PDB file of C-alpha atoms and ligand atoms in Angstrom:
ATOM      1  CA  MET W   8     -17.410  16.127 -41.504  1.00  0.00           C
ATOM      2  CA  VAL W   9     -20.946  14.768 -41.256  1.00  0.00           C
ATOM      3  CA  LYS W  10     -21.626  11.092 -42.066  1.00  0.00           C
ATOM      4  CA  VAL W  11     -25.033  10.403 -43.613  1.00  0.00           C
ATOM      5  CA  GLY W  12     -27.121   7.248 -43.182  1.00  0.00           C
ATOM      6  CA  ILE W  13     -29.540   6.495 -46.017  1.00  0.00           C
ATOM      7  CA  ILE W  14     -32.375   4.025 -45.498  1.00  0.00           C
ATOM      8  CA  GLY W  15     -33.743   3.043 -48.864  1.00  0.00           C
ATOM      9  CA  GLY W  16     -37.315   1.879 -49.077  1.00  0.00           C
ATOM     10  CA  SER W  17     -38.685  -0.381 -51.790  1.00  0.00           C
ATOM     11  CA  GLY W  18     -36.637   0.123 -54.958  1.00  0.00           C
ATOM     12  CA  LEU W  19     -34.163   2.589 -53.459  1.00  0.00           C
ATOM     13  CA  GLU W  20     -31.479   0.222 -52.338  1.00  0.00           C
ATOM     14  CA  ASP W  21     -29.181   0.806 -55.289  1.00  0.00           C
ATOM     15  CA  PRO W  22     -25.533   0.966 -54.172  1.00  0.00           C
ATOM     16  CA  ASN W  23     -24.679   2.726 -57.449  1.00  0.00           C
ATOM     17  CA  ILE W  24     -25.572   6.038 -55.881  1.00  0.00           C
ATOM     18  CA  LEU W  25     -22.361   5.684 -53.837  1.00  0.00           C
ATOM     19  CA  LEU W  26     -18.800   6.146 -55.046  1.00  0.00           C
ATOM     20  CA  ASN W  27     -16.407   3.374 -53.920  1.00  0.00           C
ATOM     21  CA  PRO W  28     -19.116   1.219 -52.319  1.00  0.00           C
ATOM     22  CA  THR W  29     -17.924  -1.307 -49.717  1.00  0.00           C
ATOM     23  CA  ALA W  30     -20.273  -3.843 -48.111  1.00  0.00           C
ATOM     24  CA  ILE W  31     -20.087  -4.243 -44.336  1.00  0.00           C
ATOM     25  CA  SER W  32     -21.813  -7.037 -42.410  1.00  0.00           C
ATOM     26  CA  ILE W  33     -22.804  -6.123 -38.877  1.00  0.00           C
ATOM     27  CA  ASP W  34     -24.377  -7.949 -35.966  1.00  0.00           C
ATOM     28  CA  THR W  35     -26.075  -5.866 -33.285  1.00  0.00           C
ATOM     29  CA  PRO W  36     -27.351  -6.439 -29.721  1.00  0.00           C
ATOM     30  CA  TYR W  37     -30.807  -6.514 -31.335  1.00  0.00           C
ATOM     31  CA  GLY W  38     -29.993  -9.065 -34.043  1.00  0.00           C
ATOM     32  CA  GLN W  39     -29.222  -8.815 -37.726  1.00  0.00           C
ATOM     33  CA  PRO W  40     -30.060  -5.789 -39.852  1.00  0.00           C
ATOM     34  CA  SER W  41     -32.041  -6.309 -43.063  1.00  0.00           C
ATOM     35  CA  ASP W  42     -28.881  -6.733 -45.138  1.00  0.00           C
ATOM     36  CA  HIS W  43     -25.263  -5.717 -45.192  1.00  0.00           C
ATOM     37  CA  LEU W  44     -24.658  -1.987 -45.117  1.00  0.00           C
ATOM     38  CA  ILE W  45     -22.877  -0.251 -47.943  1.00  0.00           C
ATOM     39  CA  GLN W  46     -20.404   2.453 -47.157  1.00  0.00           C
ATOM     40  CA  GLY W  47     -19.163   4.942 -49.763  1.00  0.00           C
ATOM     41  CA  THR W  48     -19.301   8.624 -50.652  1.00  0.00           C
ATOM     42  CA  ILE W  49     -21.601  11.023 -52.470  1.00  0.00           C
ATOM     43  CA  SER W  50     -19.988  14.342 -53.484  1.00  0.00           C
ATOM     44  CA  GLY W  51     -17.181  13.587 -51.040  1.00  0.00           C
ATOM     45  CA  VAL W  52     -19.613  13.081 -48.122  1.00  0.00           C
ATOM     46  CA  GLU W  53     -19.305   9.749 -46.307  1.00  0.00           C
ATOM     47  CA  CYS W  54     -22.548   7.755 -46.497  1.00  0.00           C
ATOM     48  CA  VAL W  55     -23.889   4.406 -45.321  1.00  0.00           C
ATOM     49  CA  LEU W  56     -26.743   2.877 -47.302  1.00  0.00           C
ATOM     50  CA  LEU W  57     -29.133   0.266 -45.969  1.00  0.00           C
ATOM     51  CA  ALA W  58     -31.995  -1.459 -47.829  1.00  0.00           C
ATOM     52  CA  ARG W  59     -34.879  -1.518 -45.356  1.00  0.00           C
ATOM     53  CA  HIS W  60     -36.446  -4.657 -46.796  1.00  0.00           C
ATOM     54  CA  GLY W  61     -33.135  -6.276 -47.775  1.00  0.00           C
ATOM     55  CA  ARG W  62     -31.666  -5.986 -51.260  1.00  0.00           C
ATOM     56  CA  LYS W  63     -33.891  -8.822 -52.457  1.00  0.00           C
ATOM     57  CA  HIS W  64     -36.910  -7.120 -50.941  1.00  0.00           C
ATOM     58  CA  ASP W  65     -37.873 -10.262 -49.052  1.00  0.00           C
ATOM     59  CA  ILE W  66     -38.616  -8.825 -45.585  1.00  0.00           C
ATOM     60  CA  MET W  67     -42.204  -7.687 -45.032  1.00  0.00           C
ATOM     61  CA  PRO W  68     -42.804  -4.373 -43.212  1.00  0.00           C
ATOM     62  CA  GLY W  69     -43.805  -5.954 -39.883  1.00  0.00           C
ATOM     63  CA  ASN W  70     -40.759  -8.245 -39.912  1.00  0.00           C
ATOM     64  CA  VAL W  71     -38.120  -5.593 -40.622  1.00  0.00           C
ATOM     65  CA  ASN W  72     -35.702  -5.531 -37.682  1.00  0.00           C
ATOM     66  CA  TYR W  73     -35.911  -1.762 -37.323  1.00  0.00           C
ATOM     67  CA  ARG W  74     -33.877  -1.806 -34.117  1.00  0.00           C
ATOM     68  CA  ALA W  75     -30.983  -3.728 -35.698  1.00  0.00           C
ATOM     69  CA  ASN W  76     -31.094  -1.466 -38.762  1.00  0.00           C
ATOM     70  CA  LEU W  77     -30.867   1.701 -36.697  1.00  0.00           C
ATOM     71  CA  TRP W  78     -28.284   0.265 -34.310  1.00  0.00           C
ATOM     72  CA  ALA W  79     -26.105  -0.839 -37.246  1.00  0.00           C
ATOM     73  CA  LEU W  80     -26.139   2.686 -38.693  1.00  0.00           C
ATOM     74  CA  TYR W  81     -25.405   4.105 -35.227  1.00  0.00           C
ATOM     75  CA  SER W  82     -22.491   1.716 -34.736  1.00  0.00           C
ATOM     76  CA  LEU W  83     -20.996   2.877 -38.046  1.00  0.00           C
ATOM     77  CA  GLY W  84     -21.110   6.421 -36.695  1.00  0.00           C
ATOM     78  CA  VAL W  85     -23.731   8.046 -38.912  1.00  0.00           C
ATOM     79  CA  ASP W  86     -24.601  11.552 -37.707  1.00  0.00           C
ATOM     80  CA  VAL W  87     -27.893  12.087 -39.544  1.00  0.00           C
ATOM     81  CA  ILE W  88     -30.290   9.801 -41.436  1.00  0.00           C
ATOM     82  CA  ILE W  89     -32.457  10.388 -44.488  1.00  0.00           C
ATOM     83  CA  ALA W  90     -34.952   7.726 -45.504  1.00  0.00           C
ATOM     84  CA  SER W  91     -37.428   6.999 -48.258  1.00  0.00           C
ATOM     85  CA  THR W  92     -40.721   5.188 -48.021  1.00  0.00           C
ATOM     86  CA  ALA W  93     -43.411   4.176 -50.519  1.00  0.00           C
ATOM     87  CA  CYS W  94     -46.839   5.542 -49.570  1.00  0.00           C
ATOM     88  CA  GLY W  95     -50.449   5.576 -50.661  1.00  0.00           C
ATOM     89  CA  SER W  96     -52.142   8.971 -50.959  1.00  0.00           C
ATOM     90  CA  LEU W  97     -55.268   9.970 -49.040  1.00  0.00           C
ATOM     91  CA  LYS W  98     -55.649  13.347 -50.780  1.00  0.00           C
ATOM     92  CA  GLU W  99     -56.632  14.063 -54.364  1.00  0.00           C
ATOM     93  CA  GLU W 100     -53.883  16.667 -54.780  1.00  0.00           C
ATOM     94  CA  VAL W 101     -51.157  14.279 -53.590  1.00  0.00           C
ATOM     95  CA  ALA W 102     -50.855  12.239 -56.777  1.00  0.00           C
ATOM     96  CA  PRO W 103     -48.859   9.109 -57.574  1.00  0.00           C
ATOM     97  CA  GLY W 104     -45.343  10.143 -58.574  1.00  0.00           C
ATOM     98  CA  HIS W 105     -45.291  13.094 -56.163  1.00  0.00           C
ATOM     99  CA  LEU W 106     -42.968  13.393 -53.173  1.00  0.00           C
ATOM    100  CA  LEU W 107     -44.167  14.467 -49.739  1.00  0.00           C
ATOM    101  CA  PHE W 108     -42.001  15.421 -46.766  1.00  0.00           C
ATOM    102  CA  PRO W 109     -43.986  14.318 -43.699  1.00  0.00           C
ATOM    103  CA  ASP W 110     -44.014  16.444 -40.565  1.00  0.00           C
ATOM    104  CA  SER W 111     -45.654  13.818 -38.350  1.00  0.00           C
ATOM    105  CA  VAL W 112     -47.057  10.296 -38.306  1.00  0.00           C
ATOM    106  CA  PHE W 113     -49.978   8.461 -36.753  1.00  0.00           C
ATOM    107  CA  ASP W 114     -48.931   5.036 -35.473  1.00  0.00           C
ATOM    108  CA  ARG W 115     -51.374   2.192 -36.176  1.00  0.00           C
ATOM    109  CA  THR W 116     -48.794  -0.582 -35.996  1.00  0.00           C
ATOM    110  CA  ASN W 117     -49.330  -3.161 -33.266  1.00  0.00           C
ATOM    111  CA  SER W 118     -46.585  -5.758 -33.199  1.00  0.00           C
ATOM    112  CA  ARG W 119     -43.249  -4.045 -33.686  1.00  0.00           C
ATOM    113  CA  LYS W 120     -40.370  -3.618 -31.276  1.00  0.00           C
ATOM    114  CA  ALA W 121     -40.417   0.143 -31.020  1.00  0.00           C
ATOM    115  CA  THR W 122     -37.800   0.943 -28.360  1.00  0.00           C
ATOM    116  CA  PHE W 123     -34.199  -0.003 -27.582  1.00  0.00           C
ATOM    117  CA  PHE W 124     -34.995   0.334 -23.892  1.00  0.00           C
ATOM    118  CA  ASP W 125     -36.978  -2.856 -23.245  1.00  0.00           C
ATOM    119  CA  GLY W 126     -34.522  -4.414 -20.803  1.00  0.00           C
ATOM    120  CA  THR W 127     -33.085  -6.913 -23.305  1.00  0.00           C
ATOM    121  CA  PHE W 128     -29.717  -5.174 -23.689  1.00  0.00           C
ATOM    122  CA  SER W 129     -27.611  -4.007 -20.740  1.00  0.00           C
ATOM    123  CA  GLY W 130     -26.148  -1.238 -22.925  1.00  0.00           C
ATOM    124  CA  ALA W 131     -29.602   0.412 -23.019  1.00  0.00           C
ATOM    125  CA  PRO W 132     -30.678   0.494 -19.364  1.00  0.00           C
ATOM    126  CA  GLY W 133     -33.818   2.162 -17.980  1.00  0.00           C
ATOM    127  CA  VAL W 134     -36.954   3.275 -19.779  1.00  0.00           C
ATOM    128  CA  SER W 135     -36.930   5.878 -22.539  1.00  0.00           C
ATOM    129  CA  HIS W 136     -39.911   8.239 -22.617  1.00  0.00           C
ATOM    130  CA  ILE W 137     -38.738   9.864 -25.814  1.00  0.00           C
ATOM    131  CA  GLN W 138     -40.630  12.891 -27.117  1.00  0.00           C
ATOM    132  CA  ALA W 139     -42.339  11.924 -30.373  1.00  0.00           C
ATOM    133  CA  HIS W 140     -42.891  15.550 -31.381  1.00  0.00           C
ATOM    134  CA  PRO W 141     -41.375  16.925 -33.511  1.00  0.00           C
ATOM    135  CA  THR W 142     -41.243  13.528 -35.177  1.00  0.00           C
ATOM    136  CA  TYR W 143     -38.768  14.521 -37.861  1.00  0.00           C
ATOM    137  CA  ASN W 144     -35.728  16.753 -37.692  1.00  0.00           C
ATOM    138  CA  GLU W 145     -36.908  20.074 -39.117  1.00  0.00           C
ATOM    139  CA  LYS W 146     -33.538  21.203 -40.433  1.00  0.00           C
ATOM    140  CA  LEU W 147     -33.093  17.950 -42.382  1.00  0.00           C
ATOM    141  CA  ARG W 148     -36.684  18.151 -43.608  1.00  0.00           C
ATOM    142  CA  GLN W 149     -36.009  21.655 -44.916  1.00  0.00           C
ATOM    143  CA  VAL W 150     -32.893  20.444 -46.741  1.00  0.00           C
ATOM    144  CA  LEU W 151     -34.986  17.745 -48.455  1.00  0.00           C
ATOM    145  CA  ILE W 152     -37.676  20.299 -49.375  1.00  0.00           C
ATOM    146  CA  SER W 153     -35.226  22.851 -50.784  1.00  0.00           C
ATOM    147  CA  THR W 154     -33.446  20.084 -52.714  1.00  0.00           C
ATOM    148  CA  ALA W 155     -36.745  18.887 -54.222  1.00  0.00           C
ATOM    149  CA  GLU W 156     -37.422  22.495 -55.208  1.00  0.00           C
ATOM    150  CA  LYS W 157     -33.990  22.857 -56.784  1.00  0.00           C
ATOM    151  CA  CYS W 158     -34.409  19.571 -58.697  1.00  0.00           C
ATOM    152  CA  LYS W 159     -37.920  20.628 -59.814  1.00  0.00           C
ATOM    153  CA  LEU W 160     -39.509  17.515 -58.338  1.00  0.00           C
ATOM    154  CA  VAL W 161     -43.243  17.844 -57.649  1.00  0.00           C
ATOM    155  CA  HIS W 162     -43.575  17.730 -53.888  1.00  0.00           C
ATOM    156  CA  HIS W 163     -45.649  18.652 -50.829  1.00  0.00           C
ATOM    157  CA  ARG W 164     -43.973  20.341 -47.875  1.00  0.00           C
ATOM    158  CA  THR W 165     -46.260  19.122 -45.103  1.00  0.00           C
ATOM    159  CA  GLY W 166     -48.663  16.369 -44.168  1.00  0.00           C
ATOM    160  CA  PHE W 167     -48.756  13.313 -41.982  1.00  0.00           C
ATOM    161  CA  GLY W 168     -48.962   9.627 -42.703  1.00  0.00           C
ATOM    162  CA  VAL W 169     -50.819   6.803 -41.003  1.00  0.00           C
ATOM    163  CA  CYS W 170     -48.501   3.845 -40.558  1.00  0.00           C
ATOM    164  CA  ILE W 171     -50.460   0.581 -40.657  1.00  0.00           C
ATOM    165  CA  GLU W 172     -49.152  -2.810 -39.584  1.00  0.00           C
ATOM    166  CA  GLY W 173     -49.682  -4.487 -42.970  1.00  0.00           C
ATOM    167  CA  PRO W 174     -48.791  -6.550 -44.859  1.00  0.00           C
ATOM    168  CA  ARG W 175     -52.338  -6.188 -46.146  1.00  0.00           C
ATOM    169  CA  PHE W 176     -53.559  -2.882 -47.533  1.00  0.00           C
ATOM    170  CA  SER W 177     -56.372  -1.002 -45.796  1.00  0.00           C
ATOM    171  CA  THR W 178     -60.063  -1.765 -46.068  1.00  0.00           C
ATOM    172  CA  LYS W 179     -62.189   0.954 -47.602  1.00  0.00           C
ATOM    173  CA  ALA W 180     -63.589   1.769 -44.153  1.00  0.00           C
ATOM    174  CA  GLU W 181     -60.067   2.210 -42.764  1.00  0.00           C
ATOM    175  CA  SER W 182     -58.969   4.270 -45.748  1.00  0.00           C
ATOM    176  CA  MET W 183     -62.003   6.581 -45.398  1.00  0.00           C
ATOM    177  CA  VAL W 184     -61.418   6.984 -41.659  1.00  0.00           C
ATOM    178  CA  PHE W 185     -57.698   7.789 -42.121  1.00  0.00           C
ATOM    179  CA  LYS W 186     -58.693  10.289 -44.791  1.00  0.00           C
ATOM    180  CA  SER W 187     -61.242  11.896 -42.465  1.00  0.00           C
ATOM    181  CA  TRP W 188     -58.483  12.318 -39.865  1.00  0.00           C
ATOM    182  CA  GLY W 189     -56.726  14.658 -42.285  1.00  0.00           C
ATOM    183  CA  ALA W 190     -53.845  12.300 -43.073  1.00  0.00           C
ATOM    184  CA  SER W 191     -52.157  12.766 -46.442  1.00  0.00           C
ATOM    185  CA  LEU W 192     -50.534   9.339 -46.603  1.00  0.00           C
ATOM    186  CA  VAL W 193     -50.902   5.714 -45.620  1.00  0.00           C
ATOM    187  CA  ASN W 194     -47.891   3.459 -45.411  1.00  0.00           C
ATOM    188  CA  MET W 195     -46.347   0.459 -43.618  1.00  0.00           C
ATOM    189  CA  THR W 196     -42.813   1.543 -42.660  1.00  0.00           C
ATOM    190  CA  MET W 197     -42.896   5.051 -41.218  1.00  0.00           C
ATOM    191  CA  MET W 198     -42.923   3.536 -37.738  1.00  0.00           C
ATOM    192  CA  PRO W 199     -40.911   2.932 -35.609  1.00  0.00           C
ATOM    193  CA  GLU W 200     -37.810   4.040 -37.548  1.00  0.00           C
ATOM    194  CA  CYS W 201     -38.203   7.741 -36.733  1.00  0.00           C
ATOM    195  CA  ILE W 202     -38.628   6.999 -33.018  1.00  0.00           C
ATOM    196  CA  LEU W 203     -35.642   4.640 -32.821  1.00  0.00           C
ATOM    197  CA  ALA W 204     -33.476   7.300 -34.482  1.00  0.00           C
ATOM    198  CA  LYS W 205     -34.616   9.711 -31.756  1.00  0.00           C
ATOM    199  CA  GLU W 206     -33.700   7.252 -29.019  1.00  0.00           C
ATOM    200  CA  LEU W 207     -30.187   7.094 -30.501  1.00  0.00           C
ATOM    201  CA  GLY W 208     -30.018  10.874 -30.775  1.00  0.00           C
ATOM    202  CA  ILE W 209     -29.696  10.870 -34.572  1.00  0.00           C
ATOM    203  CA  PRO W 210     -31.502  13.607 -36.552  1.00  0.00           C
ATOM    204  CA  TYR W 211     -33.794  11.838 -39.047  1.00  0.00           C
ATOM    205  CA  ALA W 212     -36.169  12.855 -41.830  1.00  0.00           C
ATOM    206  CA  THR W 213     -38.023  10.882 -44.459  1.00  0.00           C
ATOM    207  CA  THR W 214     -39.254  11.255 -48.016  1.00  0.00           C
ATOM    208  CA  ALA W 215     -42.579   9.734 -48.997  1.00  0.00           C
ATOM    209  CA  LEU W 216     -42.743   8.552 -52.572  1.00  0.00           C
ATOM    210  CA  VAL W 217     -46.426   8.388 -53.478  1.00  0.00           C
ATOM    211  CA  THR W 218     -47.318   5.270 -55.451  1.00  0.00           C
ATOM    212  CA  ASP W 219     -51.157   5.047 -55.379  1.00  0.00           C
ATOM    213  CA  TYR W 220     -54.465   6.437 -54.076  1.00  0.00           C
ATOM    214  CA  ASP W 221     -55.001   3.542 -51.653  1.00  0.00           C
ATOM    215  CA  CYS W 222     -58.625   2.335 -52.047  1.00  0.00           C
ATOM    216  CA  TRP W 223     -60.736   5.379 -51.046  1.00  0.00           C
ATOM    217  CA  LYS W 224     -61.010   6.479 -54.659  1.00  0.00           C
ATOM    218  CA  ASP W 225     -63.475   4.181 -56.332  1.00  0.00           C
ATOM    219  CA  GLU W 226     -61.703   4.100 -59.658  1.00  0.00           C
ATOM    220  CA  ASP W 227     -58.298   3.331 -58.105  1.00  0.00           C
ATOM    221  CA  GLN W 228     -57.567   0.130 -56.267  1.00  0.00           C
ATOM    222  CA  VAL W 229     -54.111  -0.307 -54.797  1.00  0.00           C
ATOM    223  CA  THR W 230     -52.305  -3.575 -55.538  1.00  0.00           C
ATOM    224  CA  ALA W 231     -48.744  -4.748 -54.825  1.00  0.00           C
ATOM    225  CA  ALA W 232     -48.079  -4.727 -58.562  1.00  0.00           C
ATOM    226  CA  SER W 233     -49.347  -1.151 -59.022  1.00  0.00           C
ATOM    227  CA  VAL W 234     -47.215   0.070 -56.115  1.00  0.00           C
ATOM    228  CA  MET W 235     -44.052  -1.524 -57.502  1.00  0.00           C
ATOM    229  CA  LYS W 236     -44.788  -0.289 -61.026  1.00  0.00           C
ATOM    230  CA  VAL W 237     -45.203   3.332 -59.982  1.00  0.00           C
ATOM    231  CA  PHE W 238     -42.262   3.092 -57.618  1.00  0.00           C
ATOM    232  CA  ALA W 239     -39.986   1.764 -60.350  1.00  0.00           C
ATOM    233  CA  ALA W 240     -41.106   4.572 -62.652  1.00  0.00           C
ATOM    234  CA  ASN W 241     -40.310   7.170 -59.991  1.00  0.00           C
ATOM    235  CA  VAL W 242     -37.288   5.785 -58.239  1.00  0.00           C
ATOM    236  CA  GLU W 243     -34.933   8.012 -60.249  1.00  0.00           C
ATOM    237  CA  LYS W 244     -36.583  11.032 -58.628  1.00  0.00           C
ATOM    238  CA  ALA W 245     -35.750   9.773 -55.160  1.00  0.00           C
ATOM    239  CA  LYS W 246     -32.201   8.922 -56.204  1.00  0.00           C
ATOM    240  CA  THR W 247     -31.687  12.400 -57.659  1.00  0.00           C
ATOM    241  CA  LEU W 248     -33.131  13.919 -54.504  1.00  0.00           C
ATOM    242  CA  PHE W 249     -30.834  11.941 -52.216  1.00  0.00           C
ATOM    243  CA  ILE W 250     -27.675  12.572 -54.260  1.00  0.00           C
ATOM    244  CA  GLU W 251     -28.331  16.315 -54.254  1.00  0.00           C
ATOM    245  CA  ALA W 252     -29.521  16.393 -50.637  1.00  0.00           C
ATOM    246  CA  VAL W 253     -26.377  14.641 -49.381  1.00  0.00           C
ATOM    247  CA  ALA W 254     -24.226  17.236 -51.159  1.00  0.00           C
ATOM    248  CA  GLU W 255     -26.235  19.974 -49.361  1.00  0.00           C
ATOM    249  CA  ILE W 256     -26.105  18.178 -46.006  1.00  0.00           C
ATOM    250  CA  GLY W 257     -22.311  18.008 -46.384  1.00  0.00           C
ATOM    251  CA  LYS W 258     -22.114  21.809 -46.581  1.00  0.00           C
ATOM    252  CA  ILE W 259     -23.967  22.369 -43.300  1.00  0.00           C
ATOM    253  CA  ASP W 260     -22.648  22.375 -39.737  1.00  0.00           C
ATOM    254  CA  TRP W 261     -24.841  19.868 -37.890  1.00  0.00           C
ATOM    255  CA  SER W 262     -23.034  19.939 -34.545  1.00  0.00           C
ATOM    256  CA  ALA W 263     -25.671  21.960 -32.644  1.00  0.00           C
ATOM    257  CA  GLU W 264     -28.512  19.883 -34.095  1.00  0.00           C
ATOM    258  CA  ILE W 265     -26.794  16.621 -33.218  1.00  0.00           C
ATOM    259  CA  ALA W 266     -25.910  17.803 -29.699  1.00  0.00           C
ATOM    260  CA  GLN W 267     -29.547  18.821 -29.097  1.00  0.00           C
ATOM    261  CA  THR W 268     -30.904  15.483 -30.379  1.00  0.00           C
ATOM    262  CA  LYS W 269     -28.416  13.539 -28.232  1.00  0.00           C
ATOM    263  CA  THR W 270     -29.320  15.592 -25.148  1.00  0.00           C
ATOM    264  CA  ALA W 271     -33.049  14.954 -25.737  1.00  0.00           C
ATOM    265  CA  ALA W 272     -32.320  11.209 -26.053  1.00  0.00           C
ATOM    266  CA  ARG W 273     -30.282  11.164 -22.838  1.00  0.00           C
ATOM    267  CA  GLN W 274     -32.854  13.181 -20.918  1.00  0.00           C
ATOM    268  CA  SER W 275     -35.672  10.849 -21.980  1.00  0.00           C
ATOM    269  CA  ILE W 276     -34.240   7.916 -20.032  1.00  0.00           C
ATOM    270  CA  MET W 277     -35.562   7.135 -16.565  1.00  0.00           C
ATOM    271  CA  ILE W 278     -33.406   4.887 -14.422  1.00  0.00           C
ATOM    272  CA  SER W 279     -34.406   3.688 -10.977  1.00  0.00           C
ATOM    273  CA  PRO W 280     -32.130   5.107  -8.236  1.00  0.00           C
ATOM    274  CA  ASP W 281     -31.670   1.652  -6.668  1.00  0.00           C
TER     275      ASP W 281
HETATM  276  N1  ADE H 313     -47.334   1.620 -49.504  1.00  0.00           N
HETATM  277  C1  ADE H 313     -47.582   2.072 -50.739  1.00  0.00           C
HETATM  278  N2  ADE H 313     -48.899   2.254 -50.945  1.00  0.00           N
HETATM  279  C2  ADE H 313     -49.518   1.898 -49.800  1.00  0.00           C
HETATM  280  C3  ADE H 313     -50.867   1.866 -49.368  1.00  0.00           C
HETATM  281  N3  ADE H 313     -51.854   2.233 -50.162  1.00  0.00           N
HETATM  282  N4  ADE H 313     -51.124   1.437 -48.096  1.00  0.00           N
HETATM  283  C4  ADE H 313     -50.111   1.084 -47.283  1.00  0.00           C
HETATM  284  N5  ADE H 313     -48.830   1.083 -47.634  1.00  0.00           N
HETATM  285  C5  ADE H 313     -48.524   1.493 -48.878  1.00  0.00           C
END
C-alpha cells in the first residue's frame, strides 16, 4: 500500500491529523531535517508528516534544509508527497482564504541548495539534469483538485507561483512585474522542494493556501501578522483537504506513476565514463 509524505507549511504541522502518531528523529547525508518526522495513519493509510519550518516555526524559508527534509521522507520510504504552502495572490480573483493547485513555478530564489547531486555525498554521484516540467505530478494534483471539489473548498485548478528568496516580502515594483508575467501567486517555499522530490523519483504536488494580496493592491499591504492571521483562520481547510486526499490516494494504484518518476530521475543523471 502507498505511503504518503505530508510537508506542512506554516500552521499545518499539527500531528493530530494522524492516528497513532510516533515521532522519529533522523539524520541524513545532507544534515538535519527541520524537525522530527511524525509517522501515523490517516484512514488506514501510512503517512509521515514533516513541519517545513519546524514545529516552532523558527526556520526562515531560505534556511530550511530542503534536501534533508526530502531525504528524510525518502529514507522512511514515502511513495508520494503532498505539501502545503502559504502564498500571496497576484490576481484579483484569487482571494485570501482560497486554495490554488499550482501547475508550475517560476524560481527567483538565489541561495538555496537545490540538488542532491552536488558532489557532497557519494551516494548521489554524477550530475542530475532533472526535467523541471511538468513541475508537479498531474495525477496527484488531480486528486487534490477533486478532493477540494468534494469538500466544497473554494479553489483554483491552475496557475503558477513565483518563489522569491525572502525573508522580506516583495517591493511594489517586483509585485507588479510578477503580476505582469501572469503569475497567480508569490511565495517563499515552492522551491526547491518540488525539484528535490523529482530527483528522488517521488511524485509530488502542492496546495497553495492564499493568505494576502501581496502589495500590488494599494489598499492591501502584506505583513507577517496578516499572513499568520489569515493562515490560522484557514488552516482547517487545508487539514480537511489533506485528510480526505490521503484517503483517496490510498485507494489508487500508484505503481506506474512511481516507476515513471523513478525512471525519469535515474535517466537525468550524467556520470563521467572514467
Ligand atoms: N507567503 C504568504 N504571502 C506571501 C507574499 N505576499 N509574498 C511571499 N510569500 C508569501
